[in-house]
Amino acid sequence: MMLLLDIGNTNLRWALSDGGPPGEVRVVRHGGAVPIDLLADWELLDAPERVVASNVGGASVAAAIGRATRAYWGLDLDLVQTRARFGALSIAYPEPGRFGVDRWLALVAAHRLVPEAVLVVDAGTAATFDLLLADGRHLGGLILPGVEMMRASLLAGTLIPRIASEPTDEPWAADTGPAVAAGSLQAIGALATRLYDRLERETQTPPALILTGGDAERLIPAMDRPARVVPDLVLRGLFEVVSGEASDIG
């Protein structure tokens, strides 16, 4: 049994693997530390043989989680790092350490999930967009503020009142609150459409579009191209990397 962790900027996702793809995914907000409800869940677990993590949430949360895994099971936290190549996958960044490990693992999983070229949109605290050809060549990507960060920065820099509101299915709004809510989603959706169409022109065939991250489901109404939501994409990539390491050792 292996415990897989995806430590994001805001949320921590975790799942167990018994030698196959990740099982049920649990999500908690970490706040830079170990959430109490996470520890309560872990108290009920049988001891895993290994704890493997992807971390973009910072050193402090990784250290805190490492202390917890050692206290519970005597296991150190094994942090995966971005690699320039993994199988047929090769990233565009000349310095792999500057490419977020969560983005890399999402590409690892996407390359396994679909045979065609793919645009991966990870809608979390930041919204990232990565383009991958069918042969595993990563073309590069773009980064925007995520949905909540986009809204918060707009409200912080203006006198627009803070009105809690969710967008409708309409592409525009008739009041300020819904206009702000819809605008953040439509901005991410519009960039996804633009990149999808550029990738289609590059490959001369329709690519896949995979959405992941905490706001993936909220983006669906703003998408103009067929999209598939894979909430555990990073954890799937983590499993693929660990499985690949085991195969290499074997």
mmCIF file of C-alpha atoms in Angstrom:
data_model
loop_
_atom_site.group_PDB
_atom_site.id
_atom_site.type_symbol
_atom_site.label_atom_id
_atom_site.label_comp_id
_atom_site.label_asym_id
_atom_site.label_seq_id
_atom_site.Cartn_x
_atom_site.Cartn_y
_atom_site.Cartn_z
ATOM 1 C CA MET A 1 0.000 0.000 0.000
ATOM 2 C CA MET A 2 1.299 3.445 -0.955
ATOM 3 C CA LEU A 3 0.076 6.869 0.162
ATOM 4 C CA LEU A 4 0.137 9.473 -2.635
ATOM 5 C CA LEU A 5 0.023 13.207 -1.818
ATOM 6 C CA ASP A 6 -0.506 16.227 -4.057
ATOM 7 C CA ILE A 7 0.435 19.286 -1.965
ATOM 8 C CA GLY A 8 -0.833 22.329 -3.836
ATOM 9 C CA ASN A 9 -0.665 26.031 -3.025
ATOM 10 C CA THR A 10 -3.956 25.851 -1.129
ATOM 11 C CA ASN A 11 -5.243 22.266 -1.015
ATOM 12 C CA LEU A 12 -3.748 18.892 -0.255
ATOM 13 C CA ARG A 13 -5.115 15.898 -2.160
ATOM 14 C CA TRP A 14 -4.304 12.374 -1.117
ATOM 15 C CA ALA A 15 -5.214 8.847 -2.098
ATOM 16 C CA LEU A 16 -4.078 5.294 -1.525
ATOM 17 C CA SER A 17 -2.712 2.935 -4.142
ATOM 18 C CA ASP A 18 -2.571 -0.832 -3.688
ATOM 19 C CA GLY A 19 -0.436 -1.280 -6.785
ATOM 20 C CA GLY A 20 -2.975 0.202 -9.187
ATOM 21 C CA PRO A 21 -4.103 3.769 -9.983
ATOM 22 C CA PRO A 22 -5.085 6.000 -7.041
ATOM 23 C CA GLY A 23 -8.261 5.151 -5.190
ATOM 24 C CA GLU A 24 -10.723 7.614 -3.664
ATOM 25 C CA VAL A 25 -9.253 11.115 -3.483
ATOM 26 C CA ARG A 26 -9.604 13.172 -0.308
ATOM 27 C CA VAL A 27 -9.112 16.955 -0.355
ATOM 28 C CA VAL A 28 -8.275 19.288 2.555
ATOM 29 C CA ARG A 29 -7.026 22.879 2.820
ATOM 30 C CA HIS A 30 -3.595 22.813 4.411
ATOM 31 C CA GLY A 31 -2.944 26.462 5.374
ATOM 32 C CA GLY A 32 0.808 25.798 5.395
ATOM 33 C CA ALA A 33 0.515 23.117 8.078
ATOM 34 C CA VAL A 34 -1.051 19.704 8.700
ATOM 35 C CA PRO A 35 -4.858 19.947 8.951
ATOM 36 C CA ILE A 36 -6.420 18.280 11.989
ATOM 37 C CA ASP A 37 -8.989 16.430 9.865
ATOM 38 C CA LEU A 38 -6.148 14.959 7.790
ATOM 39 C CA LEU A 39 -4.514 13.555 10.919
ATOM 40 C CA ALA A 40 -7.863 12.152 12.034
ATOM 41 C CA ASP A 41 -8.190 10.264 8.737
ATOM 42 C CA TRP A 42 -4.612 9.010 8.886
ATOM 43 C CA GLU A 43 -5.119 7.607 12.380
ATOM 44 C CA LEU A 44 -7.528 5.092 10.847
ATOM 45 C CA LEU A 45 -5.177 3.935 8.066
ATOM 46 C CA ASP A 46 -3.161 0.767 8.009
ATOM 47 C CA ALA A 47 0.512 1.648 7.735
ATOM 48 C CA PRO A 48 1.517 2.265 4.100
ATOM 49 C CA GLU A 49 4.809 0.968 2.779
ATOM 50 C CA ARG A 50 5.741 4.303 1.205
ATOM 51 C CA VAL A 51 4.582 7.930 1.226
ATOM 52 C CA VAL A 52 5.232 9.813 -2.032
ATOM 53 C CA ALA A 53 4.393 13.460 -2.648
ATOM 54 C CA SER A 54 4.299 16.255 -5.178
ATOM 55 C CA ASN A 55 4.837 19.583 -3.426
ATOM 56 C CA VAL A 56 4.320 23.136 -4.694
ATOM 57 C CA GLY A 57 2.862 24.297 -1.381
ATOM 58 C CA GLY A 58 6.173 25.233 0.209
ATOM 59 C CA ALA A 59 8.846 23.709 2.403
ATOM 60 C CA SER A 60 7.013 24.322 5.682
ATOM 61 C CA VAL A 61 3.964 22.235 4.827
ATOM 62 C CA ALA A 62 6.135 19.432 3.427
ATOM 63 C CA ALA A 63 8.227 19.424 6.613
ATOM 64 C CA ALA A 64 5.099 19.319 8.768
ATOM 65 C CA ILE A 65 3.626 16.447 6.790
ATOM 66 C CA GLY A 66 6.970 14.637 6.937
ATOM 67 C CA ARG A 67 6.936 14.887 10.732
ATOM 68 C CA ALA A 68 3.429 13.437 10.752
ATOM 69 C CA THR A 69 4.312 10.469 8.508
ATOM 70 C CA ARG A 70 7.356 9.674 10.648
ATOM 71 C CA ALA A 71 5.273 9.887 13.834
ATOM 72 C CA TYR A 72 2.493 7.665 12.475
ATOM 73 C CA TRP A 73 4.394 5.094 10.460
ATOM 74 C CA GLY A 74 8.120 5.804 10.745
ATOM 75 C CA LEU A 75 8.221 6.812 7.074
ATOM 76 C CA ASP A 76 9.958 9.787 5.495
ATOM 77 C CA LEU A 77 8.115 11.824 2.891
ATOM 78 C CA ASP A 78 9.493 10.984 -0.563
ATOM 79 C CA LEU A 79 9.253 14.142 -2.705
ATOM 80 C CA VAL A 80 9.177 13.697 -6.490
ATOM 81 C CA GLN A 81 11.063 16.248 -8.605
ATOM 82 C CA THR A 82 10.506 17.393 -12.196
ATOM 83 C CA ARG A 83 12.637 15.628 -14.796
ATOM 84 C CA ALA A 84 13.561 16.772 -18.274
ATOM 85 C CA ARG A 85 12.460 13.407 -19.666
ATOM 86 C CA PHE A 86 10.230 10.583 -18.499
ATOM 87 C CA GLY A 87 9.740 7.857 -21.056
ATOM 88 C CA ALA A 88 8.639 9.575 -24.263
ATOM 89 C CA LEU A 89 7.699 12.765 -22.404
ATOM 90 C CA SER A 90 10.135 15.680 -22.690
ATOM 91 C CA ILE A 91 9.433 19.109 -21.234
ATOM 92 C CA ALA A 92 10.155 22.360 -23.054
ATOM 93 C CA TYR A 93 11.798 24.151 -20.125
ATOM 94 C CA PRO A 94 15.603 24.157 -20.429
ATOM 95 C CA GLU A 95 15.816 24.145 -16.605
ATOM 96 C CA PRO A 96 13.518 21.360 -15.321
ATOM 97 C CA GLY A 97 13.609 22.724 -11.774
ATOM 98 C CA ARG A 98 11.737 25.824 -12.937
ATOM 99 C CA PHE A 99 8.796 23.760 -14.217
ATOM 100 C CA GLY A 100 6.304 23.022 -11.444
ATOM 101 C CA VAL A 101 6.281 19.368 -10.437
ATOM 102 C CA ASP A 102 2.468 19.394 -10.395
ATOM 103 C CA ARG A 103 2.399 20.560 -14.025
ATOM 104 C CA TRP A 104 4.944 17.894 -14.944
ATOM 105 C CA LEU A 105 2.995 15.107 -13.256
ATOM 106 C CA ALA A 106 -0.211 16.285 -14.938
ATOM 107 C CA LEU A 107 1.560 15.909 -18.302
ATOM 108 C CA VAL A 108 2.838 12.450 -17.336
ATOM 109 C CA ALA A 109 -0.724 11.356 -16.593
ATOM 110 C CA ALA A 110 -2.261 13.074 -19.619
ATOM 111 C CA HIS A 111 0.237 11.427 -21.968
ATOM 112 C CA ARG A 112 -0.811 8.053 -20.583
ATOM 113 C CA LEU A 113 -4.540 8.835 -20.688
ATOM 114 C CA VAL A 114 -4.915 10.035 -24.289
ATOM 115 C CA PRO A 115 -3.120 9.056 -27.516
ATOM 116 C CA GLU A 116 -3.508 12.433 -29.228
ATOM 117 C CA ALA A 117 -2.021 15.850 -28.560
ATOM 118 C CA VAL A 118 -3.504 17.409 -25.428
ATOM 119 C CA LEU A 119 -4.028 20.761 -23.744
ATOM 120 C CA VAL A 120 -3.914 20.398 -19.958
ATOM 121 C CA VAL A 121 -5.570 23.150 -17.917
ATOM 122 C CA ASP A 122 -4.984 23.025 -14.163
ATOM 123 C CA ALA A 123 -7.408 25.433 -12.498
ATOM 124 C CA GLY A 124 -6.141 25.874 -8.969
ATOM 125 C CA THR A 125 -4.771 28.869 -7.067
ATOM 126 C CA ALA A 126 -3.017 29.603 -10.346
ATOM 127 C CA ALA A 127 -4.408 28.495 -13.701
ATOM 128 C CA THR A 128 -1.780 26.743 -15.819
ATOM 129 C CA PHE A 129 -2.022 25.739 -19.474
ATOM 130 C CA ASP A 130 0.344 23.191 -21.023
ATOM 131 C CA LEU A 131 0.436 21.884 -24.582
ATOM 132 C CA LEU A 132 1.698 18.380 -25.289
ATOM 133 C CA LEU A 133 2.118 16.682 -28.652
ATOM 134 C CA ALA A 134 1.130 13.063 -29.197
ATOM 135 C CA ASP A 135 4.782 11.988 -29.332
ATOM 136 C CA GLY A 136 5.414 13.380 -25.842
ATOM 137 C CA ARG A 137 7.008 16.705 -26.771
ATOM 138 C CA HIS A 138 5.903 19.511 -24.470
ATOM 139 C CA LEU A 139 5.554 22.757 -26.417
ATOM 140 C CA GLY A 140 5.376 24.983 -23.344
ATOM 141 C CA GLY A 141 2.590 26.680 -21.468
ATOM 142 C CA LEU A 142 1.046 29.776 -19.902
ATOM 143 C CA ILE A 143 0.058 30.809 -16.391
ATOM 144 C CA LEU A 144 -2.766 33.064 -15.189
ATOM 145 C CA PRO A 145 -4.104 33.860 -11.721
ATOM 146 C CA GLY A 146 -6.709 31.286 -10.779
ATOM 147 C CA VAL A 147 -10.427 32.034 -10.494
ATOM 148 C CA GLU A 148 -10.398 33.227 -6.878
ATOM 149 C CA MET A 149 -7.090 35.075 -7.178
ATOM 150 C CA MET A 150 -8.339 36.894 -10.275
ATOM 151 C CA ARG A 151 -11.487 37.984 -8.473
ATOM 152 C CA ALA A 152 -9.634 38.964 -5.296
ATOM 153 C CA SER A 153 -7.057 41.081 -7.140
ATOM 154 C CA LEU A 154 -9.801 42.929 -9.029
ATOM 155 C CA LEU A 155 -11.754 43.670 -5.857
ATOM 156 C CA ALA A 156 -8.598 44.700 -3.986
ATOM 157 C CA GLY A 157 -7.634 47.233 -6.667
ATOM 158 C CA THR A 158 -11.053 48.808 -7.214
ATOM 159 C CA LEU A 159 -14.070 50.094 -5.311
ATOM 160 C CA ILE A 160 -16.262 47.292 -6.627
ATOM 161 C CA PRO A 161 -18.288 45.998 -3.655
ATOM 162 C CA ARG A 162 -17.599 42.488 -2.461
ATOM 163 C CA ILE A 163 -20.819 40.756 -3.451
ATOM 164 C CA ALA A 164 -20.848 36.994 -3.189
ATOM 165 C CA SER A 165 -22.097 35.720 -6.519
ATOM 166 C CA GLU A 166 -21.741 32.803 -8.880
ATOM 167 C CA PRO A 167 -21.991 33.191 -12.667
ATOM 168 C CA THR A 168 -24.890 31.832 -14.666
ATOM 169 C CA ASP A 169 -24.581 29.878 -17.900
ATOM 170 C CA GLU A 170 -24.798 33.157 -19.817
ATOM 171 C CA PRO A 171 -21.466 34.471 -21.180
ATOM 172 C CA TRP A 172 -22.158 37.919 -19.736
ATOM 173 C CA ALA A 173 -23.929 39.392 -16.712
ATOM 174 C CA ALA A 174 -26.437 42.131 -15.852
ATOM 175 C CA ASP A 175 -24.987 43.056 -12.454
ATOM 176 C CA THR A 176 -21.522 43.783 -11.079
ATOM 177 C CA GLY A 177 -21.152 40.771 -8.795
ATOM 178 C CA PRO A 178 -22.056 38.211 -11.468
ATOM 179 C CA ALA A 179 -19.935 40.136 -13.996
ATOM 180 C CA VAL A 180 -16.830 39.691 -11.821
ATOM 181 C CA ALA A 181 -17.704 36.054 -11.142
ATOM 182 C CA ALA A 182 -18.289 35.242 -14.806
ATOM 183 C CA GLY A 183 -15.327 37.268 -16.032
ATOM 184 C CA SER A 184 -12.734 35.158 -14.203
ATOM 185 C CA LEU A 185 -14.148 31.929 -15.596
ATOM 186 C CA GLN A 186 -14.595 33.316 -19.106
ATOM 187 C CA ALA A 187 -10.993 34.606 -19.158
ATOM 188 C CA ILE A 188 -9.610 31.153 -18.431
ATOM 189 C CA GLY A 189 -12.063 29.534 -20.845
ATOM 190 C CA ALA A 190 -11.183 31.965 -23.628
ATOM 191 C CA LEU A 191 -7.457 31.329 -23.276
ATOM 192 C CA ALA A 192 -8.100 27.586 -23.276
ATOM 193 C CA THR A 193 -10.049 27.943 -26.539
ATOM 194 C CA ARG A 194 -7.281 30.012 -28.129
ATOM 195 C CA LEU A 195 -4.573 27.521 -27.155
ATOM 196 C CA TYR A 196 -6.706 24.537 -28.172
ATOM 197 C CA ASP A 197 -7.203 26.028 -31.650
ATOM 198 C CA ARG A 198 -3.494 26.830 -32.007
ATOM 199 C CA LEU A 199 -2.623 23.269 -31.013
ATOM 200 C CA GLU A 200 -5.137 21.915 -33.522
ATOM 201 C CA ARG A 201 -3.519 23.975 -36.271
ATOM 202 C CA GLU A 202 -0.119 22.706 -35.182
ATOM 203 C CA THR A 203 -1.137 19.046 -35.291
ATOM 204 C CA GLN A 204 -3.810 19.177 -38.048
ATOM 205 C CA THR A 205 -6.080 17.045 -35.852
ATOM 206 C CA PRO A 206 -8.353 17.850 -32.887
ATOM 207 C CA PRO A 207 -6.429 17.553 -29.605
ATOM 208 C CA ALA A 208 -7.790 16.450 -26.263
ATOM 209 C CA LEU A 209 -8.590 19.014 -23.566
ATOM 210 C CA ILE A 210 -8.158 17.891 -19.957
ATOM 211 C CA LEU A 211 -9.214 20.013 -16.981
ATOM 212 C CA THR A 212 -7.973 19.407 -13.460
ATOM 213 C CA GLY A 213 -7.616 21.374 -10.230
ATOM 214 C CA GLY A 214 -10.121 22.606 -7.684
ATOM 215 C CA ASP A 215 -12.044 24.837 -10.102
ATOM 216 C CA ALA A 216 -12.134 22.418 -13.045
ATOM 217 C CA GLU A 217 -15.867 21.686 -12.775
ATOM 218 C CA ARG A 218 -16.690 25.401 -12.516
ATOM 219 C CA LEU A 219 -14.916 25.987 -15.830
ATOM 220 C CA ILE A 220 -17.066 23.589 -17.854
ATOM 221 C CA PRO A 221 -19.783 26.179 -18.747
ATOM 222 C CA ALA A 222 -17.041 28.554 -19.991
ATOM 223 C CA MET A 223 -15.455 25.993 -22.309
ATOM 224 C CA ASP A 224 -16.105 26.215 -26.062
ATOM 225 C CA ARG A 225 -14.241 22.987 -26.867
ATOM 226 C CA PRO A 226 -14.922 19.411 -25.700
ATOM 227 C CA ALA A 227 -13.290 18.999 -22.297
ATOM 228 C CA ARG A 228 -12.744 16.140 -19.887
ATOM 229 C CA VAL A 229 -12.396 16.694 -16.133
ATOM 230 C CA VAL A 230 -9.815 14.497 -14.380
ATOM 231 C CA PRO A 231 -9.696 15.652 -10.725
ATOM 232 C CA ASP A 232 -6.852 13.330 -9.703
ATOM 233 C CA LEU A 233 -4.572 14.011 -12.693
ATOM 234 C CA VAL A 234 -1.502 14.920 -10.593
ATOM 235 C CA LEU A 235 -1.956 11.875 -8.355
ATOM 236 C CA ARG A 236 -2.255 9.688 -11.447
ATOM 237 C CA GLY A 237 1.007 11.137 -12.722
ATOM 238 C CA LEU A 238 2.620 10.506 -9.352
ATOM 239 C CA PHE A 239 1.556 6.872 -9.534
ATOM 240 C CA GLU A 240 2.947 6.554 -13.081
ATOM 241 C CA VAL A 241 6.323 7.972 -12.020
ATOM 242 C CA VAL A 242 6.600 5.696 -8.982
ATOM 243 C CA SER A 243 5.538 2.688 -11.084
ATOM 244 C CA GLY A 244 8.132 3.603 -13.699
ATOM 245 C CA GLU A 245 10.829 3.756 -11.025
ATOM 246 C CA ALA A 246 9.846 0.314 -9.797
ATOM 247 C CA SER A 247 10.016 -1.047 -13.354
ATOM 248 C CA ASP A 248 13.480 0.439 -13.818
ATOM 249 C CA ILE A 249 14.678 -1.159 -10.582
ATOM 250 C CA GLY A 250 13.099 -4.482 -11.556
#
